[in-house]
Short mmCIF file of C-alpha atoms in Angstrom, two decimals:
data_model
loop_
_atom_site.label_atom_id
_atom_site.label_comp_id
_atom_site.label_asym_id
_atom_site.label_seq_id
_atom_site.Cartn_x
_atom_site.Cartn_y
_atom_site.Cartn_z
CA UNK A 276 -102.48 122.16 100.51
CA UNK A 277 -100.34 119.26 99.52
CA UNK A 278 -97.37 120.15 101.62
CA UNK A 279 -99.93 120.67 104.41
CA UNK A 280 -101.43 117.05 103.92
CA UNK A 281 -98.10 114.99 103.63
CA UNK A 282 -96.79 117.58 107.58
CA UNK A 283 -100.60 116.59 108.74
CA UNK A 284 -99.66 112.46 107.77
CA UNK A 285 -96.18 112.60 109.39
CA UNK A 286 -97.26 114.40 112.41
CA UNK A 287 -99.92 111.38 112.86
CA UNK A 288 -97.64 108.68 111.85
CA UNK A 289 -95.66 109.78 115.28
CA UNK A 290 -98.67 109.87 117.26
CA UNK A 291 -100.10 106.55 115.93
CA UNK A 292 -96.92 105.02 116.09
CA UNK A 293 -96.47 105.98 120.06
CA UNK A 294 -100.00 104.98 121.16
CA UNK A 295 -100.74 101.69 122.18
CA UNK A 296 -104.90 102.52 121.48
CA UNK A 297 -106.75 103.85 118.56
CA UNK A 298 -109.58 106.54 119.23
CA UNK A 299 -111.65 105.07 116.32
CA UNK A 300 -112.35 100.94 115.02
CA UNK A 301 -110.08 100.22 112.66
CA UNK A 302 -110.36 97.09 112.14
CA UNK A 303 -107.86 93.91 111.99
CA UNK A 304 -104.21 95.30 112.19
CA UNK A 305 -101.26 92.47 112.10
CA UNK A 306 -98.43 94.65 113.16
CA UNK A 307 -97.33 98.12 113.59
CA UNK A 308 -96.05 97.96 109.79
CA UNK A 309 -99.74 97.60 107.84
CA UNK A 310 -100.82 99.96 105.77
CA UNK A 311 -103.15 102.12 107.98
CA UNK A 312 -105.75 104.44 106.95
CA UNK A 313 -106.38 107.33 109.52
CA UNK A 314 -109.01 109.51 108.08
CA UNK A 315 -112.01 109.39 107.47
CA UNK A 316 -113.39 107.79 110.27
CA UNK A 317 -116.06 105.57 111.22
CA UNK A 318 -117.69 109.19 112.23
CA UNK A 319 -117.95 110.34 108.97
CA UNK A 320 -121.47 111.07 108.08
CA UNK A 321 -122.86 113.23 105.12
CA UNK A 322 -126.09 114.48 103.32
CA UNK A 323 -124.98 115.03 99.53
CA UNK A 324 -125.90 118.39 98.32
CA UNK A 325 -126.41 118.09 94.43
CA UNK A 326 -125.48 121.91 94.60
CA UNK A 327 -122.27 120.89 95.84
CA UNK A 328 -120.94 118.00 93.59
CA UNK A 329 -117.55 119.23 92.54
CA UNK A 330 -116.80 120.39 96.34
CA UNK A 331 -114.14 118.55 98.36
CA UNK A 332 -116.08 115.76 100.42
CA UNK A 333 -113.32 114.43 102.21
CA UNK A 334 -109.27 113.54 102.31
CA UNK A 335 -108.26 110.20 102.84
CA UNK A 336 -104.90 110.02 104.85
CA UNK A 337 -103.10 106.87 105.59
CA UNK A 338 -100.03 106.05 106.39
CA UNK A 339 -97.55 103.57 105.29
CA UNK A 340 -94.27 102.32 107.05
CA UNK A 341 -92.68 99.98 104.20
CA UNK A 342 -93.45 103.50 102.03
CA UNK A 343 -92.82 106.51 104.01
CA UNK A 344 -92.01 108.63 101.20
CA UNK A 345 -94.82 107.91 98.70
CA UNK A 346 -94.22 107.99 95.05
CA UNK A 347 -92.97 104.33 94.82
CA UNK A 348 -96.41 102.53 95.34
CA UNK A 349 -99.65 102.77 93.83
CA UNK A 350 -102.49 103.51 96.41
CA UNK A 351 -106.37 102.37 95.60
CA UNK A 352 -109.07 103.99 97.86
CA UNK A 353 -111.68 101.34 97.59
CA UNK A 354 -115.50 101.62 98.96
CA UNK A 355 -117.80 98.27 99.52
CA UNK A 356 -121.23 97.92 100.56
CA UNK A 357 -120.96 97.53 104.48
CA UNK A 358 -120.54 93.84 106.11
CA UNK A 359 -119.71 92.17 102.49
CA UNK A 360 -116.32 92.11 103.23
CA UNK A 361 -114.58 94.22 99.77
CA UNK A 362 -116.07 91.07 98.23
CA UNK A 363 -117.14 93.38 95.16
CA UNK A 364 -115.31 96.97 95.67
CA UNK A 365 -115.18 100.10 93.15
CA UNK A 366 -112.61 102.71 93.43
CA UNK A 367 -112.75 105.94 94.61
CA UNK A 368 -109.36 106.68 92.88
CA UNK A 369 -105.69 106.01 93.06
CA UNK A 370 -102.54 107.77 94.09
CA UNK A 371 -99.19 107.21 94.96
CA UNK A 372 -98.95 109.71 97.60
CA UNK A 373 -100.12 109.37 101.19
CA UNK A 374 -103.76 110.93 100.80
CA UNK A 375 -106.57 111.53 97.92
CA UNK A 376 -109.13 114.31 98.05
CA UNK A 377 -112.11 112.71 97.00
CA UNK A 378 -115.54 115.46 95.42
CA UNK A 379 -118.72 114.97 97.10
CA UNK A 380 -119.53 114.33 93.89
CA UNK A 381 -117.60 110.88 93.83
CA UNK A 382 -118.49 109.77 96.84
CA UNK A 383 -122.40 110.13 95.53
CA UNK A 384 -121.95 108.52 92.80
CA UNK A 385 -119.79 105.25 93.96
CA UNK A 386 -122.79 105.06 96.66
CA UNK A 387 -125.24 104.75 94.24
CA UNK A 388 -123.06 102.42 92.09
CA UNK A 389 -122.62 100.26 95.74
CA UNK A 390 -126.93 100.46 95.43
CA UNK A 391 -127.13 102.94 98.31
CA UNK A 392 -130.82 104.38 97.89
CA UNK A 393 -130.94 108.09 96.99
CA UNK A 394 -132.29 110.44 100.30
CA UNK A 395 -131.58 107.24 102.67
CA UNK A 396 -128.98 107.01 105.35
CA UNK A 397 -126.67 103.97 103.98
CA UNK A 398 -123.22 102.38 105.03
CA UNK A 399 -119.98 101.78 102.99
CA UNK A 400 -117.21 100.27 103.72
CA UNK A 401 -113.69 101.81 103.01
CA UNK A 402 -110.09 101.22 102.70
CA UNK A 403 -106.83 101.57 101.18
CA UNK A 404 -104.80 99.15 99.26
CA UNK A 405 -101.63 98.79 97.77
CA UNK A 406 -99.66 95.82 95.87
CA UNK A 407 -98.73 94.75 99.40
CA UNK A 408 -102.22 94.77 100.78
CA UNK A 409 -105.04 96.29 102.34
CA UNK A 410 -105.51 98.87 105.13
CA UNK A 411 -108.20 99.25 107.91
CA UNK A 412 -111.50 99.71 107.09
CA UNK A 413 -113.80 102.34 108.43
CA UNK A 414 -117.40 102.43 107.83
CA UNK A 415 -119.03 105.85 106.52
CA UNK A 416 -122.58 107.00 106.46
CA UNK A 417 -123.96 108.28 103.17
CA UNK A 418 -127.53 109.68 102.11
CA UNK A 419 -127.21 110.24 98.25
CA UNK A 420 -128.38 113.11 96.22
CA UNK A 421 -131.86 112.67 94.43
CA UNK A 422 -131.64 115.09 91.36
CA UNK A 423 -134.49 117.33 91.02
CA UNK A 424 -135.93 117.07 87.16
CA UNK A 425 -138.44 119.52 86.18
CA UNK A 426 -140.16 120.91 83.13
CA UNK A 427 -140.19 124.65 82.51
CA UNK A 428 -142.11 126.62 79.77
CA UNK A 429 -144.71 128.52 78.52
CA UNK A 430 -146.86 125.74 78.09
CA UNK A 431 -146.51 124.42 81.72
CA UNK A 432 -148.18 125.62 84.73
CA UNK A 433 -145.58 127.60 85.77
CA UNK A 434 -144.41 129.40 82.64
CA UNK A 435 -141.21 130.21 82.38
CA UNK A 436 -140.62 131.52 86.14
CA UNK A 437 -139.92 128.10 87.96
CA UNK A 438 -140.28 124.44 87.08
CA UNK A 439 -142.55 121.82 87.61
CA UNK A 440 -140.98 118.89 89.69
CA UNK A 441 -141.20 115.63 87.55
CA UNK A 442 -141.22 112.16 89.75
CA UNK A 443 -138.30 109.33 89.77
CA UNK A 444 -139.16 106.13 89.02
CA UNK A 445 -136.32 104.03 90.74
CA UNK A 446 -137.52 101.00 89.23
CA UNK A 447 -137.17 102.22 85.93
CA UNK A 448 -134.49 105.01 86.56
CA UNK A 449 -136.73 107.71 84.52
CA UNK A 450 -138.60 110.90 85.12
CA UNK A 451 -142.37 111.27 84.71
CA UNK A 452 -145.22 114.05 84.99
CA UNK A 453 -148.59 113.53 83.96
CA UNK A 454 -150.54 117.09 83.50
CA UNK A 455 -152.17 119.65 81.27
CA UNK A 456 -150.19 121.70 79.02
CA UNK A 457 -151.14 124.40 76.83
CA UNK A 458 -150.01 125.55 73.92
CA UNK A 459 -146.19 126.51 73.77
CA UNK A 460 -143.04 125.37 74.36
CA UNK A 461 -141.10 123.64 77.14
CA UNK A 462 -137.54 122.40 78.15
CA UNK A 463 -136.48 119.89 80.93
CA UNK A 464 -133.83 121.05 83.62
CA UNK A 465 -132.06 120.33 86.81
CA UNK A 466 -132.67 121.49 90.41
CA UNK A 467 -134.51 124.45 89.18
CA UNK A 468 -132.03 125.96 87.56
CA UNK A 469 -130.31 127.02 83.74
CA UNK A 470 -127.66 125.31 85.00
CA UNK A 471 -128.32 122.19 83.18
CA UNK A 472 -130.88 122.00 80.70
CA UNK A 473 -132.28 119.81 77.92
CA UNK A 474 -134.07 120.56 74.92
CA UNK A 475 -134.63 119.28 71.59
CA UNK A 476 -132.65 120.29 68.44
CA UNK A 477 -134.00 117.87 66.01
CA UNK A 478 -137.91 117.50 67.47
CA UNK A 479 -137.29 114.41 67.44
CA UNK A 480 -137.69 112.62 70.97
CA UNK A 481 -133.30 112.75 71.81
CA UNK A 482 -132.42 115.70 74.46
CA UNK A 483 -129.72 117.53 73.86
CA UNK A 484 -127.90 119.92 76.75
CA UNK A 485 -129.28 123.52 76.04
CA UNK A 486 -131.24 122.41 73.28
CA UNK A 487 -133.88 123.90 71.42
CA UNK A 488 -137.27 124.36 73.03
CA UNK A 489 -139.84 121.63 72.51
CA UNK A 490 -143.25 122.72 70.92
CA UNK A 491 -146.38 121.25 72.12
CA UNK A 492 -150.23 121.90 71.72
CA UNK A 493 -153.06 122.19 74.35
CA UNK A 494 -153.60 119.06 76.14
CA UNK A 495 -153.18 116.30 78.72
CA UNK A 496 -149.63 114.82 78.62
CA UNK A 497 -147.48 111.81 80.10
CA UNK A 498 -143.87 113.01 79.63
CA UNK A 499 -141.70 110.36 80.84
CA UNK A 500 -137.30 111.21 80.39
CA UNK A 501 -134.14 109.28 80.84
CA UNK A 502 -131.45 111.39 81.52
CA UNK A 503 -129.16 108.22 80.93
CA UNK A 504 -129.58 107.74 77.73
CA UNK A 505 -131.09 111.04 76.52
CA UNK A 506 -134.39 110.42 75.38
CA UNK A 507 -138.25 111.27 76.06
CA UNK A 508 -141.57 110.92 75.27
CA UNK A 509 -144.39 113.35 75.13
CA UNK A 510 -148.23 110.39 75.17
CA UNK A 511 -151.33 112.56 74.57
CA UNK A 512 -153.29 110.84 77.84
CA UNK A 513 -156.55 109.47 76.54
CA UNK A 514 -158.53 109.39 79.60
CA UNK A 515 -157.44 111.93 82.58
CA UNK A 516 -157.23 109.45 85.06
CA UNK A 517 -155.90 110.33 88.72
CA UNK A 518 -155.73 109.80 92.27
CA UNK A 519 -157.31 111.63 94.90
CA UNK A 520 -157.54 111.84 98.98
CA UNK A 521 -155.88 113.13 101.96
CA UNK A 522 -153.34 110.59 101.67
CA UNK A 523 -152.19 112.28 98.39
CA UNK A 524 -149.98 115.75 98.17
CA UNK A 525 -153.22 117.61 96.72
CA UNK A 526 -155.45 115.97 99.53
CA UNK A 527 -159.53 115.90 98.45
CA UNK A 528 -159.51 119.12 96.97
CA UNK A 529 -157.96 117.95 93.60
CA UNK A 530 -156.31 114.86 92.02
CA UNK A 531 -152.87 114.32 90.54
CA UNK A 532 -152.84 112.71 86.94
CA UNK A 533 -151.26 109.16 86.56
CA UNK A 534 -148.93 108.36 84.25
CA UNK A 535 -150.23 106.65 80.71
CA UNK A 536 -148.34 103.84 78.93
CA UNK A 537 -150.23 103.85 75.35
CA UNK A 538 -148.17 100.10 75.07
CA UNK A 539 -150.06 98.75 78.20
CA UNK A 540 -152.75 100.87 78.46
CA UNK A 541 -152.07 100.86 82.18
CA UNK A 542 -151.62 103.89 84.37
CA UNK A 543 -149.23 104.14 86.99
CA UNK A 544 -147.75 106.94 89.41
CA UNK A 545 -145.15 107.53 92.15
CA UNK A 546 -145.96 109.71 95.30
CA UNK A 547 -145.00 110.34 98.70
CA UNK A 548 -148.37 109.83 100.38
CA UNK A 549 -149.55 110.16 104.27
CA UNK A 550 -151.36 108.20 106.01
CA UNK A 551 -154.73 108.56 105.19
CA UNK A 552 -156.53 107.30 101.76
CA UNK A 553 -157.33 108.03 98.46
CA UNK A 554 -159.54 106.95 95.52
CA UNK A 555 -159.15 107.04 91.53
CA UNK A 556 -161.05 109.37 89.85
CA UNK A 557 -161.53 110.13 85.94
CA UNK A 558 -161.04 114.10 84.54
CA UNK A 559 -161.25 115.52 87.76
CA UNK A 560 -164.61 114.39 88.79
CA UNK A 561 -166.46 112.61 90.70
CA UNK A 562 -168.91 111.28 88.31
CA UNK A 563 -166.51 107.89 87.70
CA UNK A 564 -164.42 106.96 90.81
CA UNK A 565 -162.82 103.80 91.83
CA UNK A 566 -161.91 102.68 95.53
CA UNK A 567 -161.85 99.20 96.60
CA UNK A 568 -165.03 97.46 98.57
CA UNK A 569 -162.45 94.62 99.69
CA UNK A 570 -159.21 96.16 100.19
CA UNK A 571 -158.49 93.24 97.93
CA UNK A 572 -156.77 95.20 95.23
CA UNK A 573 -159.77 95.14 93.12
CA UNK A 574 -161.49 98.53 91.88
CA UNK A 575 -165.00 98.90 92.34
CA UNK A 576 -167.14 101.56 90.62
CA UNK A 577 -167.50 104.22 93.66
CA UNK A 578 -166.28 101.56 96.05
CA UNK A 579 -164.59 102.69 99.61
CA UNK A 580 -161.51 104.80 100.32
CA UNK A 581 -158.21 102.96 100.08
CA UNK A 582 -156.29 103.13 103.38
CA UNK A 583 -152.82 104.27 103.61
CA UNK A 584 -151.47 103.18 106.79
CA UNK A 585 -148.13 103.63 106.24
CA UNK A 586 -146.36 107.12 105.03
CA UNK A 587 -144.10 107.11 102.57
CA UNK A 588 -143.13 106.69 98.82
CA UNK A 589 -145.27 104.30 96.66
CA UNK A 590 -145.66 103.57 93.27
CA UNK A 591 -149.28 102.65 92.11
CA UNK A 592 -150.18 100.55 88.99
CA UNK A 593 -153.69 100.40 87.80
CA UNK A 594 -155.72 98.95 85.09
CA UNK A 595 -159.42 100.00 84.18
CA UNK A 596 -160.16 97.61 81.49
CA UNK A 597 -159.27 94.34 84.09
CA UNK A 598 -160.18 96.14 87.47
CA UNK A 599 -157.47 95.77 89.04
CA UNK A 600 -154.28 97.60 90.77
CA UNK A 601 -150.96 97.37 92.73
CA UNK A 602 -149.77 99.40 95.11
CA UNK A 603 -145.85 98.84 96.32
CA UNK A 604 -144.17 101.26 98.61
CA UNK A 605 -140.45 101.87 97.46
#
């Protein structure tokens, strides 16, 4: 593979060098002797698979007339959030040979270091530089990887056969799922699979990978995780409080628990909704239900349907002491 990289860079070193017109935008070249990064292009574009984190993403390939040979200068691939000009760039590694293979992996995470949203379409900016300078940029589309967190366990809903999807918060970078358990045992794990999984060895809120399972008893739970820093809670809910509509995943035929903060006494949830509306109802019936009269972001007691008008992901915030709730679409 090497040898077959450093034939592949001398072979377009001749071409580049005998045309008078690049295919691609490169931008700003002062002479024939820059530094000059060939590939990838401003037509690189990928979806990150989290399945496929350690495979090879791409090869960057430059070239480098006052270096030919390699091995005497240090090369930095450096990425940028598009337009800012490499005011603030991270490295994607460094070399001192004419290319670097670079995981999908990598790429993922410098584009969510750069603050490219995860499952969005964003830009970054890369180049090449040396102790003599920088290279061409090209500009590559990137849609990061969203890992999938789930609980799994004979007190969740789906046993031990599959697991329950828990929701990101992106404003606090944790995991949450609001439900009924029953009496058992559960473990937290990644893209539904025993790939990688956290328990809890000590029972006593840290995770731990393949750690022992967690015991809990029949009832309703807010289980919020941060896979950062390796810790969870497990908040008996005090009142079953969730949302309801054909706006919502479940539509009118049941409601999804909120999330309970026992600090704030606030509930809150994140959900990809539809256009269409919902309500709040309280342990999965209609006897006390909330809409709003005013569509004022007040809640009145059986008020009217909240509109949705837009689809996509929100994050709702609501407190039933005050009346009152926010709604923000992320």
């Amino acid at each position: 593979m090497k040898n077959s990289i450093k034939l592949l860079i001398a072979f377009i070193s001749i071409i580049s060098f005998s045309c008078t017109e690049d295919v691609q935008e490169t931008g700003s070249l002062t002479s024939d002797t820059d530094l000059k990064l060939l590939v990838p292009n401003s037509s690189f574009n990928i979806i990150v698979d989290g399945t496929k984190l350690n495979d090879l993403a791409t090869t960057f390939v430059w070239t480098d007339p006052a270096n030919p040979t390699g091995t005497t200068e240090t090369y930095t691939v450096e990425a940028a959030v598009s337009g800012t000009d490499f005011a603030t760039p991270i490295a994607l590694g460094t070399t001192t040979e004419h290319f670097l293979d670079v995981t999908v992996g990598t790429l993922d995470a410098a584009a969510k270091n750069l603050g490219l949203a995860p499952l969005v379409e964003g830009l970054m900016d890369v180049r090449v530089s040396s102790s003599a300078g920088a290279s061409n940029s090209f500009i590559l589309k990137v849609t990061p990887y969203q890992p999938n967190w789930g609980i799994i366990g004979s007190a969740t809903p789906l046993g031990w056969d599959n697991s329950t999807a828990m929701s990101y918060n992106p404003m606090t970078g944790t995991y949450s799922i609001s439900l009924g358990l029953t009496s058992g045992e559960l473990k937290f794990r990644l893209d539904n699979s025993w790939t990688t999984n956290y328990g809890d060895d000590g029972n006593n809120l840290s995770l731990e990978a393949g750690g022992a399972n967690i015991p809990v008893a029949a009832g309703n739970y807010t289980i919020v995780a941060d896979f950062t820093n390796h810790t969870y809670t497990i908040t008996p809910i005090v009142d079953a409080w969730g949302i309801i509509g054909d706006a919502t995943v479940t539509g009118w035929g049941s409601d999804t628990l909120m999330d309970y903060n026992p600090v704030t006494l606030k509930y809150s949830i994140v959900m990809h909704m539809s256009v269409g509306a919902f309500k709040f109802r309280l342990n999965h019936d209609w006897g006390t239900n909330y809409g709003d009269d005013g569509n004022n972001l007040s809640l009145d007691n059986g008020g009217a349907n909240i509109p949705i008008t837009t689809a996509g992901t929100y994050y709702i915030t609501t407190d039933f002491t005050g009346l009152t709730y926010t709604i923000t679409q992320l």
